[in-house]
XYZ file of C-alpha atoms in Angstrom:
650
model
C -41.595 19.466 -82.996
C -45.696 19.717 -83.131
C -45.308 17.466 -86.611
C -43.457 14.963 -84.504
C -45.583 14.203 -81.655
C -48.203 14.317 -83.679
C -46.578 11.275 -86.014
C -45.305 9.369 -82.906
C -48.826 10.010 -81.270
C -50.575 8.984 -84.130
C -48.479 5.598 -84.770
C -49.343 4.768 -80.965
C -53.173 5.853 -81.224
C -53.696 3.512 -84.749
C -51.744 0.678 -83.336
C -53.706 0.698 -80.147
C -57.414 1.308 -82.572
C -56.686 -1.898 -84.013
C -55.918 -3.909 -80.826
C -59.105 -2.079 -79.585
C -61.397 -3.602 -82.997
C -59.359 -6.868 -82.274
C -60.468 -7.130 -78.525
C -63.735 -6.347 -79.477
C -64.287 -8.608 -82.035
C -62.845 -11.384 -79.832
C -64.930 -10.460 -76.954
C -68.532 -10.081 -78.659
C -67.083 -13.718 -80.203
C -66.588 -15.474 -76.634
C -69.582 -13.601 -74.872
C -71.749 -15.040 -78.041
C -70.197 -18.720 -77.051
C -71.145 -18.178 -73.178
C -74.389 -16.739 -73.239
C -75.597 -20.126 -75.902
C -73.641 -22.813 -73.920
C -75.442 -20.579 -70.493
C -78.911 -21.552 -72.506
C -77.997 -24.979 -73.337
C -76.953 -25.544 -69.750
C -80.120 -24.182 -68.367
C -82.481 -25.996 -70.616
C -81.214 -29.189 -69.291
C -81.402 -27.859 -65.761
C -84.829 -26.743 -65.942
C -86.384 -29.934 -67.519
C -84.102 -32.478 -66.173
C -82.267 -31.468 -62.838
C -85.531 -30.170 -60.857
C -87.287 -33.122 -61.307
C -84.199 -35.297 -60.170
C -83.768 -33.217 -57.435
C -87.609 -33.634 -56.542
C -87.486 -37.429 -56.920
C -84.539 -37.933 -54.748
C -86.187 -35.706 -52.033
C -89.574 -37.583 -52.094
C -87.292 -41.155 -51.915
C -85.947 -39.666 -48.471
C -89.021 -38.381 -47.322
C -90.957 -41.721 -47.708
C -88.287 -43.559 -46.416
C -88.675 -41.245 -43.374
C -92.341 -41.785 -43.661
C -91.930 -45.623 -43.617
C -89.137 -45.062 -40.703
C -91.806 -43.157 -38.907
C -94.091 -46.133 -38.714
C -91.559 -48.847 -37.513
C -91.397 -46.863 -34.828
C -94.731 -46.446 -34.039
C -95.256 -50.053 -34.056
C -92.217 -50.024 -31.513
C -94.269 -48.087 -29.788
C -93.355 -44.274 -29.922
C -96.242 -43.216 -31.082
C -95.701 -39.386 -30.849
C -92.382 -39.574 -31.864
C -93.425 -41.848 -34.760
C -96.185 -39.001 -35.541
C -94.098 -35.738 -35.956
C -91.619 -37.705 -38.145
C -94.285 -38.908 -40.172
C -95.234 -35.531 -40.600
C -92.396 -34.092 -41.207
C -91.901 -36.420 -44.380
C -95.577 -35.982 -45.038
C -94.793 -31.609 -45.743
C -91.468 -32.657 -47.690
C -92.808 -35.240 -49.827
C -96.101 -32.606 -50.586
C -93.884 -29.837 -51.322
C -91.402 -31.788 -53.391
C -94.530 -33.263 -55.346
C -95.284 -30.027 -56.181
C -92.316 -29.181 -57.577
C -92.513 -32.234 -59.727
C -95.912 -31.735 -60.905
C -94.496 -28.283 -62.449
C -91.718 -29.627 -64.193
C -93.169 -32.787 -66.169
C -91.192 -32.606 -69.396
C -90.567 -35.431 -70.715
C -92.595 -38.385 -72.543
C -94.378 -41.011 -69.886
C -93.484 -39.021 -66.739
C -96.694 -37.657 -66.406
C -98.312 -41.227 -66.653
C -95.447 -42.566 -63.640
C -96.080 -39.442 -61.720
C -100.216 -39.592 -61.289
C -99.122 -43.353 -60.488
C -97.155 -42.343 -57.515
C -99.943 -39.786 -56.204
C -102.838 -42.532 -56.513
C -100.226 -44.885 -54.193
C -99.037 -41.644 -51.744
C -102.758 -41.276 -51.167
C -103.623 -44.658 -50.240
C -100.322 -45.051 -48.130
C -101.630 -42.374 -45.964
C -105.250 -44.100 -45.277
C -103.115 -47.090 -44.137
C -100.773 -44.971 -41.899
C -103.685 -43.502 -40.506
C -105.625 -47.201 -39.935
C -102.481 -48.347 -38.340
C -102.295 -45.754 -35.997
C -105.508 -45.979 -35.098
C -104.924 -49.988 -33.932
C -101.712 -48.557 -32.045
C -104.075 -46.245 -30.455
C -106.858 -48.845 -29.617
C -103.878 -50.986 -27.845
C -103.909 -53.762 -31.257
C -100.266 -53.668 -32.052
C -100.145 -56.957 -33.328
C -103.537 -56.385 -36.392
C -101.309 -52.792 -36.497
C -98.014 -54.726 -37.821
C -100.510 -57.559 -40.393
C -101.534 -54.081 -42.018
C -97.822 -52.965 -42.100
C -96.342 -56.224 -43.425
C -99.722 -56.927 -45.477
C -100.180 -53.489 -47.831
C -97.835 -50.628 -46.167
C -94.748 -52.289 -46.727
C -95.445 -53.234 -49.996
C -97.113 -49.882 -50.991
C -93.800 -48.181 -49.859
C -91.501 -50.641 -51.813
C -94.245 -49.659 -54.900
C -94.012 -45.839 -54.308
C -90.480 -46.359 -54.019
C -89.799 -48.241 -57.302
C -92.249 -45.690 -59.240
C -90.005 -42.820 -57.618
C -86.864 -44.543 -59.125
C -87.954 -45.210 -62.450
C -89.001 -41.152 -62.793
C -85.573 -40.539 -61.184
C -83.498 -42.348 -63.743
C -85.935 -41.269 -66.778
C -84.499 -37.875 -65.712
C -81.243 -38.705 -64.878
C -81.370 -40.573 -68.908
C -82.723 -37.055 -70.024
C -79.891 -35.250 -67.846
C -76.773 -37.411 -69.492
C -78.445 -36.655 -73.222
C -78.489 -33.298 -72.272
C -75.000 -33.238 -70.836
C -73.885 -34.400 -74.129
C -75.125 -31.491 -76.091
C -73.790 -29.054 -73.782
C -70.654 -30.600 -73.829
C -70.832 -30.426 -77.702
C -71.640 -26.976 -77.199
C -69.061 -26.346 -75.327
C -66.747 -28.157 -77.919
C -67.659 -25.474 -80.192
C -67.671 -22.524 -78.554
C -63.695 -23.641 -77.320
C -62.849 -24.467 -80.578
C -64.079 -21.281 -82.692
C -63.092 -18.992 -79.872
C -59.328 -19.921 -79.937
C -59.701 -19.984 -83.877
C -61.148 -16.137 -83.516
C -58.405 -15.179 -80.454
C -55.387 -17.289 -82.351
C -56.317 -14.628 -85.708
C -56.756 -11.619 -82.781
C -52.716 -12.677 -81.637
C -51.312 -13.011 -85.005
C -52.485 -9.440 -86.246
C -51.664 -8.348 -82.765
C -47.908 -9.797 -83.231
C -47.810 -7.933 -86.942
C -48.728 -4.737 -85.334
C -46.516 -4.858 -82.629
C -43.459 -5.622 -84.619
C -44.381 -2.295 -86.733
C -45.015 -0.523 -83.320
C -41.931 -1.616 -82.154
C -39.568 -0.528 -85.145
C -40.169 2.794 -84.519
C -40.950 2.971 -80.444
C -39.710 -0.039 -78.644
C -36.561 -0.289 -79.425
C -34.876 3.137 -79.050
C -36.646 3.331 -75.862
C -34.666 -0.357 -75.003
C -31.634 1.103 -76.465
C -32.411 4.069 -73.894
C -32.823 1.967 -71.046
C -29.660 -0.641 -71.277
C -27.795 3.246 -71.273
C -29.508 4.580 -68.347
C -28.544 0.656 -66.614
C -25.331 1.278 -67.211
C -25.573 5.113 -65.483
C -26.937 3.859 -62.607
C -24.342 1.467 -61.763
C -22.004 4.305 -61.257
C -21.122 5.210 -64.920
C -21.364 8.864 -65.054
C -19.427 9.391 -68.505
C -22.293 6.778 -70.261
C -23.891 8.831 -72.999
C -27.373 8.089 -74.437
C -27.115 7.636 -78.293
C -30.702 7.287 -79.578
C -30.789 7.788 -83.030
C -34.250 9.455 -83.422
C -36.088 12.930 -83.806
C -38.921 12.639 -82.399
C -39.974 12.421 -78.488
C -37.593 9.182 -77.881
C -34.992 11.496 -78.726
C -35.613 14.484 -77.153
C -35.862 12.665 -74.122
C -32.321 11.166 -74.856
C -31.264 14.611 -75.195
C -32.638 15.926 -72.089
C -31.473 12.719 -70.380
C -28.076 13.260 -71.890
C -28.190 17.532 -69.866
C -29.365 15.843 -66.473
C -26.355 13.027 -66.297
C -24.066 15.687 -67.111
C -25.394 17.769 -64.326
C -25.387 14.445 -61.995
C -21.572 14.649 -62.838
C -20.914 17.964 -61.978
C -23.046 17.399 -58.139
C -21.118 13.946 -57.590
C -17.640 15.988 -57.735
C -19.050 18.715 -55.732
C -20.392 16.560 -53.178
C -18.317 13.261 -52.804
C -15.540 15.745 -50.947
C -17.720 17.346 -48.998
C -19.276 13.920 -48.165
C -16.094 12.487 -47.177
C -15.361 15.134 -44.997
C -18.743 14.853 -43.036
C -17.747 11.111 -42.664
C -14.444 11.375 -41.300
C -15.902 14.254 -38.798
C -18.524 11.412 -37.925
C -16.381 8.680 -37.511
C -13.896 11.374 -35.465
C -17.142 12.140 -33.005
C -17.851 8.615 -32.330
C -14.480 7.763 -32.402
C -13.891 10.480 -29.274
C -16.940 9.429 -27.592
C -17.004 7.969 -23.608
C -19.559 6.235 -24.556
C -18.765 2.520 -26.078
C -20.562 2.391 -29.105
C -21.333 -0.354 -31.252
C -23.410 -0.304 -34.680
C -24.910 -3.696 -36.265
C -26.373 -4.557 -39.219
C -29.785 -6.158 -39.633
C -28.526 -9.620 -39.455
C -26.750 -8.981 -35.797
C -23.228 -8.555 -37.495
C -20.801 -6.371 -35.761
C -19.869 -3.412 -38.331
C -18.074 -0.829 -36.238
C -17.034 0.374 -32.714
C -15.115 2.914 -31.046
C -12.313 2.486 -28.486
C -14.738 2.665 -25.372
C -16.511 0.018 -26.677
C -13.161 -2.433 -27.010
C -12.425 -1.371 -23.695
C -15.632 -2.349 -22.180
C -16.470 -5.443 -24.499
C -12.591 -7.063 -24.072
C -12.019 -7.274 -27.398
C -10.344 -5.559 -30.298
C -11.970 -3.758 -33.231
C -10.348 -6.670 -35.720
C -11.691 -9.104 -33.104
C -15.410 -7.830 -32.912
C -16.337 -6.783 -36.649
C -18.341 -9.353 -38.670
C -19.123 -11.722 -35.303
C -22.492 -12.060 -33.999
C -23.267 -9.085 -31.630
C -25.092 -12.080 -29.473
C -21.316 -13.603 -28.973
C -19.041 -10.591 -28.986
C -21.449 -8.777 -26.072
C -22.194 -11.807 -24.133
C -24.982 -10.478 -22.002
C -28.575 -11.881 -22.016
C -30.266 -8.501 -20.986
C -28.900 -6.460 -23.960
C -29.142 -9.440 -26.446
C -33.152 -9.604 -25.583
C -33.247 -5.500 -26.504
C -31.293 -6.205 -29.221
C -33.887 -9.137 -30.972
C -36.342 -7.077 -30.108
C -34.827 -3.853 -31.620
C -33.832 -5.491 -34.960
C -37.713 -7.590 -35.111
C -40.008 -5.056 -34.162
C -38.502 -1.389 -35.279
C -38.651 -0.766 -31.734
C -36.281 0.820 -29.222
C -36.877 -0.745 -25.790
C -36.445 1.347 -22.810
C -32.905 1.703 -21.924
C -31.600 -0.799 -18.902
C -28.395 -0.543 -16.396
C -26.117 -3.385 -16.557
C -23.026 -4.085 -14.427
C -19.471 -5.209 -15.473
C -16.436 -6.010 -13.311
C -13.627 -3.533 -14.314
C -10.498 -5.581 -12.334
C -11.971 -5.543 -8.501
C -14.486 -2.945 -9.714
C -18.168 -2.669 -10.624
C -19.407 -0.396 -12.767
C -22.581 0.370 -14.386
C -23.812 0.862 -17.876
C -26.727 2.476 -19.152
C -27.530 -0.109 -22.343
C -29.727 1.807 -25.132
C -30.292 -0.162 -28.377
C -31.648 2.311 -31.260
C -33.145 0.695 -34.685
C -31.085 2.626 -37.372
C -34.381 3.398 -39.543
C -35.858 4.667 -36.756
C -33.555 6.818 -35.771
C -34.840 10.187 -37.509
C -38.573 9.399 -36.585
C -36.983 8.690 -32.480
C -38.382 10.999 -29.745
C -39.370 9.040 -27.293
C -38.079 6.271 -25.622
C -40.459 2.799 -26.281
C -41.917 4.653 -29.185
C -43.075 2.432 -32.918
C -42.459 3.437 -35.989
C -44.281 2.014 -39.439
C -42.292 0.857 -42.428
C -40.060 -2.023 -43.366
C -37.532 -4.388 -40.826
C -34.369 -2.305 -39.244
C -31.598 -2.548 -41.401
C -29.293 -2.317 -38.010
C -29.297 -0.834 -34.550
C -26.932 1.123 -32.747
C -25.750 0.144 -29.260
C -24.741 2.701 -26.967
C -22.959 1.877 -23.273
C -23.045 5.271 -21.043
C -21.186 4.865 -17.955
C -23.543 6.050 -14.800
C -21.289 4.553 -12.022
C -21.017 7.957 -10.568
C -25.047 8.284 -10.772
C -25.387 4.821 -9.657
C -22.903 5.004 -6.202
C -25.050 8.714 -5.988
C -28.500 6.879 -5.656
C -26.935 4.323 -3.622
C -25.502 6.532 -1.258
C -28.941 8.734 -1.058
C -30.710 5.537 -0.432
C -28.662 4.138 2.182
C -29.078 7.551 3.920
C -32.962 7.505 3.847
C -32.746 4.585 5.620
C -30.418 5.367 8.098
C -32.651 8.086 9.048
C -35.804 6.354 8.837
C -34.087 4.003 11.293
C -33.275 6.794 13.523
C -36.659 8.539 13.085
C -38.594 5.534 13.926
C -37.482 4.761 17.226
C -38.747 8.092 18.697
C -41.833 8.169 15.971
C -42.594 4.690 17.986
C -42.660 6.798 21.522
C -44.247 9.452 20.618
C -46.922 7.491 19.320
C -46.877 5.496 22.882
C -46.736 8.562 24.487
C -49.738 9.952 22.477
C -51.272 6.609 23.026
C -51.239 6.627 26.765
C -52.403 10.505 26.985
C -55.488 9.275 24.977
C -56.274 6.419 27.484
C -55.601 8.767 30.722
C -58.666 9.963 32.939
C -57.294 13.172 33.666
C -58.076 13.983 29.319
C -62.137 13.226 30.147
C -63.835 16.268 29.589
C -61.226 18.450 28.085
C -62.479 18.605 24.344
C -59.853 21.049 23.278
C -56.894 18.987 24.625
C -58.377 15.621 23.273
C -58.718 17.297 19.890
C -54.837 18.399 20.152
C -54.063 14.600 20.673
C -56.682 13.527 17.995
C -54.686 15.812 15.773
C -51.515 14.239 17.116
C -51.902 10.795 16.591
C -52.989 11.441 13.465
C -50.222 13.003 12.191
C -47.680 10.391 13.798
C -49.618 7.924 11.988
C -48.811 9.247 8.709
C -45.190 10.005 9.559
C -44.980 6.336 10.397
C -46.611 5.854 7.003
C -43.722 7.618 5.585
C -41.041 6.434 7.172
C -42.079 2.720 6.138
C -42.664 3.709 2.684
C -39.218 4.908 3.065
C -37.610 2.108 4.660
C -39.759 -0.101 1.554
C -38.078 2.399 -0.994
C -34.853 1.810 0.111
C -34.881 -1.998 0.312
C -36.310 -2.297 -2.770
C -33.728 0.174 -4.429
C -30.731 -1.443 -3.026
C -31.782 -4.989 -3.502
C -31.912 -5.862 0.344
C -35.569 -7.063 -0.076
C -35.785 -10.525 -1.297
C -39.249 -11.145 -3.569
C -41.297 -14.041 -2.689
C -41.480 -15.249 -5.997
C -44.370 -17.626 -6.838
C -46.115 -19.512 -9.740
C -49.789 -17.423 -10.049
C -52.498 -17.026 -12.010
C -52.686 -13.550 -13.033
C -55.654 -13.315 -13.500
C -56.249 -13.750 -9.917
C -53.759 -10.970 -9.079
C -56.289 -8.802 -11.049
C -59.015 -9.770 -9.113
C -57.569 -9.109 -5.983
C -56.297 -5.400 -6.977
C -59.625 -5.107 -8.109
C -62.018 -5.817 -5.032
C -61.274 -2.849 -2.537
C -62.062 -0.209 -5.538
C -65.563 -1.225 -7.148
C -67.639 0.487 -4.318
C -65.223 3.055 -4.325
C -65.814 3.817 -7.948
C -69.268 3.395 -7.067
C -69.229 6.193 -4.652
C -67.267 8.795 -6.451
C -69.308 8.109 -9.463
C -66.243 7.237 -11.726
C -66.811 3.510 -13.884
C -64.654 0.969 -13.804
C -63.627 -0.887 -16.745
C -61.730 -4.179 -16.633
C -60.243 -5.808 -20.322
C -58.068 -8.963 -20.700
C -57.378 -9.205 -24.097
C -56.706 -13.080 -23.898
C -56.547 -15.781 -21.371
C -53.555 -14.655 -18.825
C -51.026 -16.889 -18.317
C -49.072 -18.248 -14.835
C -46.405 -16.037 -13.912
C -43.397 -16.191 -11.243
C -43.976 -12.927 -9.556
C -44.784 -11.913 -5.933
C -48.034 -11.251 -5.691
C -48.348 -9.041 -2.557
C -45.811 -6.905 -4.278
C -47.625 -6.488 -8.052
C -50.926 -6.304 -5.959
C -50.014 -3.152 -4.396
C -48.777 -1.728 -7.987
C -51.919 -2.211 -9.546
C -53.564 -0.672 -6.581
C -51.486 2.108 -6.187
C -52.015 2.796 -10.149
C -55.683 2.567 -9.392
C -55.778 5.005 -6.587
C -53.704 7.484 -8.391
C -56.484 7.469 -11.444
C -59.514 7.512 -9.188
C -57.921 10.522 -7.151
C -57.666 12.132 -10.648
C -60.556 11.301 -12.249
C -63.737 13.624 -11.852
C -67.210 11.934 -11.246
C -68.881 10.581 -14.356
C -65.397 9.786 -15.812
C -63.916 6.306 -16.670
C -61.022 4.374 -15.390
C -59.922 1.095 -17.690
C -57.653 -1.555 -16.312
C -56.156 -3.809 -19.225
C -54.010 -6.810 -19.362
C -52.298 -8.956 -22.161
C -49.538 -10.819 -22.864
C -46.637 -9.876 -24.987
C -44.385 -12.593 -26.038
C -42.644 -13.204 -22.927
C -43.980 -10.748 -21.194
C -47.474 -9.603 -19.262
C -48.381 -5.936 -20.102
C -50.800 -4.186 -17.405
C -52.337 -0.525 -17.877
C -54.259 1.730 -16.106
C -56.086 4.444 -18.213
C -58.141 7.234 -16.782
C -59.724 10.040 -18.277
C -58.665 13.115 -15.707
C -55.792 16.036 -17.067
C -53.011 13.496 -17.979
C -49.850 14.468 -17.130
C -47.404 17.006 -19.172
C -44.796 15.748 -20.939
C -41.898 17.222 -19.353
C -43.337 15.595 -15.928
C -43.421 12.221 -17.337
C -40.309 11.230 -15.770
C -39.982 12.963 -12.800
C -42.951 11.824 -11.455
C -40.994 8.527 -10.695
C -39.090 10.788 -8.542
C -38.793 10.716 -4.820
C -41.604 13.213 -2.862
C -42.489 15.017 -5.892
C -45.626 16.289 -6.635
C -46.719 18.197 -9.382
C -47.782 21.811 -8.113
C -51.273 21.789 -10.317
C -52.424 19.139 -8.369
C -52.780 19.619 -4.688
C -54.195 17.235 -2.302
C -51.613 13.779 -3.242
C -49.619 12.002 -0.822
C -46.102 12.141 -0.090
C -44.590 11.169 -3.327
C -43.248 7.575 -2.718
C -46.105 5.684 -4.198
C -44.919 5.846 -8.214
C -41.340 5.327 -7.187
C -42.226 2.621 -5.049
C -44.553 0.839 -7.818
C -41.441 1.724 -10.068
C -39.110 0.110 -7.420
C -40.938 -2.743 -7.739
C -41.483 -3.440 -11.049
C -37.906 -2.799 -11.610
C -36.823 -5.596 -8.840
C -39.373 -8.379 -11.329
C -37.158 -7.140 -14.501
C -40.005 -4.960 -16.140
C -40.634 -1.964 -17.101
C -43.054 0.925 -16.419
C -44.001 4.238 -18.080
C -46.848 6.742 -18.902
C -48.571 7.682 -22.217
C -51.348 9.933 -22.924
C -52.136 13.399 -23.983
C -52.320 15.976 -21.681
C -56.020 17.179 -21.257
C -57.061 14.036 -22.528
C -56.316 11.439 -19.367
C -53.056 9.158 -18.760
C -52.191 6.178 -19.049
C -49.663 4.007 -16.765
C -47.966 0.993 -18.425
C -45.793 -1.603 -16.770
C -44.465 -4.517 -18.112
C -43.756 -7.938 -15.638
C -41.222 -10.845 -17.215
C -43.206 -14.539 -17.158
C -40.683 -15.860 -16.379
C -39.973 -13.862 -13.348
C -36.852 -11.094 -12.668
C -33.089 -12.199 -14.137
C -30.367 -13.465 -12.347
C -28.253 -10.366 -13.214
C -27.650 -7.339 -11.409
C -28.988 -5.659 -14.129
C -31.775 -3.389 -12.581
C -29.586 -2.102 -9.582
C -29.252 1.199 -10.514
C -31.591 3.834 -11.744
C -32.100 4.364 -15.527
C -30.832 7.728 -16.913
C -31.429 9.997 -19.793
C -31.510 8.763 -23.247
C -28.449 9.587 -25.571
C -29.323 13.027 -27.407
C -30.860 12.519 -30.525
C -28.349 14.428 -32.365
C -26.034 11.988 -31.175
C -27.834 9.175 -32.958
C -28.341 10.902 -35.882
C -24.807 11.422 -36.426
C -24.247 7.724 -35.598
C -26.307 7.003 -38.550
C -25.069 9.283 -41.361
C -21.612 7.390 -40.367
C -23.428 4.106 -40.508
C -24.365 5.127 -44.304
């Protein structure tokens, strides 16, 4: 076996030698070729190209020069000045550059001819400006017309003929490089043509003995993995080519042995999938990446109106018919993302009932633990779409709403005389004087203050919850919705210590919201962070837009909040116990309430220890027309669930 690798091994290592004294031969070849035409080439640049470039320069500059004194005898005699000047420095250091790189016969003789007229051309500048000076404008423009003018046209024409003796020197030049370069193409593909032919000789030896058992190998193992199991490798060799046939030969037979093990066992795991969903309340419905309808279970005929020979292979857009659940859909399928899950309605006969919609990219689905979270990797190659019926939870939370504000009704009336009452004790004579009494209704008032507080935050809640409160939509800036969130809390920041950071990632556009209404989110987000965040911390209010959508957060940097608090604290009255000192609990579901009644969104993020961060997400365009956000949102489907989902998907 050691005789054999050594053989194949030393085939491989002589073939590849000789391409190695090949490449090298045709490499020291070409770099021979570059590094004389690279000579040639700069030869000609050095003696020719500087000195064109110089001559061209000094043209322009005296041209400025003579430019310059037009315009003095226009008058502009400072103006006229610093031009003249500046042409003066550029034709001086351009002339110096020139006076380096005389090569060539008779442009030494042109070139002292130009410097005697430069020099005398600047005794008449100066003579000329000295008549400007002394108020003679008109003996100023004889000395122009008389020897300037034609000095320049002199200077000018000397400057051209050194200009084209270079550029005559430049085009001989180019003609030897390009001879050059004639060469070096023509032996290098004579030297690389030889390099390809021995090359081609080798490789048909090489490939005799190498290439094409390991082809013969490959066209079986094509054949395998299309499904053919009882394919046998037949490589007629003894050295490593066939040992790996051999070997190949052991694992396909094993491969065979697994497949029969496995495809019952497989099966079986299918059907109980396809049983589970099957069973499910829930109406399920799974898509492929192009929005095709692949499967669904009874529930889902029953809720979509159609039959499972109906549905499969239309567009889930069609066959569902809702805009709400099409838009998590696109973005489920686009992005890799599962958006949050959203209650829709549906008329069952002369009933409504309500449907929690959760959309689930299919790739995603092992990687899922928490709703709104990304994943990296390639596009979705489906979703799955899950309809939970929460009718019961929904006519719950309508019922406890509608009682919070029957009894904030009923508590207000006498909250409204006691504070009267409390009122008229404060104003009454008989209270001068008694400190301990006054302090009683100090303590009083207070307190019926903040009950009144409540039970209008309440009455707000409950509005908002049941859809009695109509938004007064309008067509803002929102940048100016910022900016009025913003203004009560900069001294407060101030005062606490805490900074205040404010970030638009790009220009904000108009949105149909109501403004009072988001004003009082972004507020209440605020106040939450600054009541959280210890002096010499850092709160950070950012806005963007995403696609159709305006994203607002609030970051701080106090304890965060746990994650198993996350969503309860979008809960009526509660308070987490590690943090004394809040309010009465309605100001997250109210800002929840809210955002919920515009169509968006709204969640934390964060670490705990290391700050939170409150999202919320407002539609441009302003909230739909569908009853779509008049119930709360539930929990998620178990992940299990959607694993399962999957597998049968597969």
């Amino acid at each position: 076996m050691m005789r054999r690798s050594a053989g194949l091994r030393r085939q491989i290592l002589s073939g590849y030698m000789v391409l190695v004294v090949i490449t090298g031969v045709v490499g020291t070849w070409a770099i021979y070729n570059f590094v004389h035409l690279a000579r040639v080439i700069t030869e000609i640049t050095r003696e020719n190209y500087i000195s064109v470039l110089a001559a061209e320069n000094m043209v322009a500059a005296i041209e400025r020069q003579d430019s310059a004194e037009l315009l003095m005898l226009l008058g502009e005699v400072r103006g006229a000045g610093d031009i003249y000047q500046i042409g003066h420095s550029d034709f001086l250091k351009w002339s110096a550059t020139e006076e380096t790189n005389i090569t060539l016969p008779g442009e030494g003789r042109v070139f002292n001819e130009v410097k005697a007229r430069y020099k005398e051309y600047g005794s008449l500048f100066e003579a000329m400006h000295g008549l400007v000076v002394g108020g003679d404008s008109a003996g100023a423009r004889r000395v122009y017309l008389a020897q300037a003018e034609p000095m320049f046209k002199a200077i000018r024409g000397s400057l051209q003929e050194l200009l084209e003796m270079n550029h005559q020197a430049l085009m001989e030049g180019n003609s030897r490089s390009r001879a050059a370069a004639r060469w070096a193409t023509v032996s290098t593909v004579a030297v690389g043509v030889s390099a390809v032919l021995i090359g081609v000789f080798l490789g048909a030896g090489v490939s005799a003995s190498v290439v094409r058992p390991t082809l013969d190998l490959t066209r079986a193992v094509r054949r395998i993995k299309e499904g053919n199991l009882d394919e046998a490798v037949e490589v007629q060799s003894t050295d490593e080519i066939g040992e790996l046939a051999q070997e190949f030969n052991n694992m396909v037979a094993r491969l065979r042995e697994y497949e029969e093990a496995m495809s019952g066992r497989v099966a079986a795991e299918q059907r109980k999938a396809l049983t589970v969903i099957t069973a499910m309340d829930e109406a399920v419905v799974l898509i492929d990446g192009d929005r095709r309808i692949l499967m669904m279970n009874p529930s889902a005929e029953a809720f979509l109106g159609l039959r499972r020979d109906e549905a499969v292979g239309r567009d889930a857009f069609e066959a569902i018919a809702r805009t709400d659940v099409a838009g998590m859909i696109g973005r489920a399928l686009a992005d890799g993302v599962a958006p949050h899950p959203r209650t829709v309605s549906a008329m069952q006969g002369d009933e409504q009932r309500f449907y929690e919609a959760e959309v689930v990219p299919l790739a995603s689905v092992a990687l899922h633990t928490s709703v709104g979270s990304e994943r990296a990797g390639e596009r979705p190659s489906g979703a799955v779409v899950v309809f939970k019926d929460v009718t019961y939870f929904a006519r719950l939370e309508k019922m406890k709403s509608d009682f919070l504000s029957d009894v904030s009704h009923e508590i207000r009336t006498p909250l409204t005389s006691i504070a009267m009452g409390v009122g008229m004790l404060r104003e009454s004579t008989a209270m001068s004087g008694l400190t301990r009494e006054r302090a009683l209704i100090d303590m009083a008032e207070e307190e019926t203050a903040r009950l009144t507080g409540l039970v209008d935050d309440l009455l707000e809640l409950s509005k908002l919850e049941s859809g009695r409160v109509n938004l007064k939509l309008q067509d803002v800036e929102f940048q100016m919705i910022l900016d009025r969130a913003l203004s009560p809390f900069g001294p407060q920041t101030a005062d606490r210590g805490v900074a205040l950071e404010v970030e638009a990632v790009e220009a904000l556009p108009v949105a149909r919201v109501d403004p009072d209404k988001v004003i009082s989110v972004i507020a209440n987000l605020l106040s939450n962070a600054l009541r959280y965040t210890a002096p010499g911390g850092r709160i950070a209010l950012r806005a963007s837009r995403r696609g159709d959508e305006i994203a607002v957060s609030v970051s701080d940097t106090g304890p965060g909040i746990p994650v198993h608090q996350r969503e309860k604290i979008f809960d009526r009255f509660y308070q987490m116990k590690e943090r004394p000192g809040g309010a009465a609990g309605l100001g997250l579901p109210i800002s929840k309430a809210i955002v919920k009644a515009h169509g968006g969104e709204i969640w934390v993020e964060g670490e705990p220890g290391h700050g939170a961060t409150f999202v919320f997400t407002l539609p441009i365009a302003g909230p739909p027309t569908s009853p779509s956000t008049t119930a709360a949102t539930v929990a998620a489907v178990a992940p299990t669930v959607l694993a399962e989902k999957q597998a049968s998907a597969d």
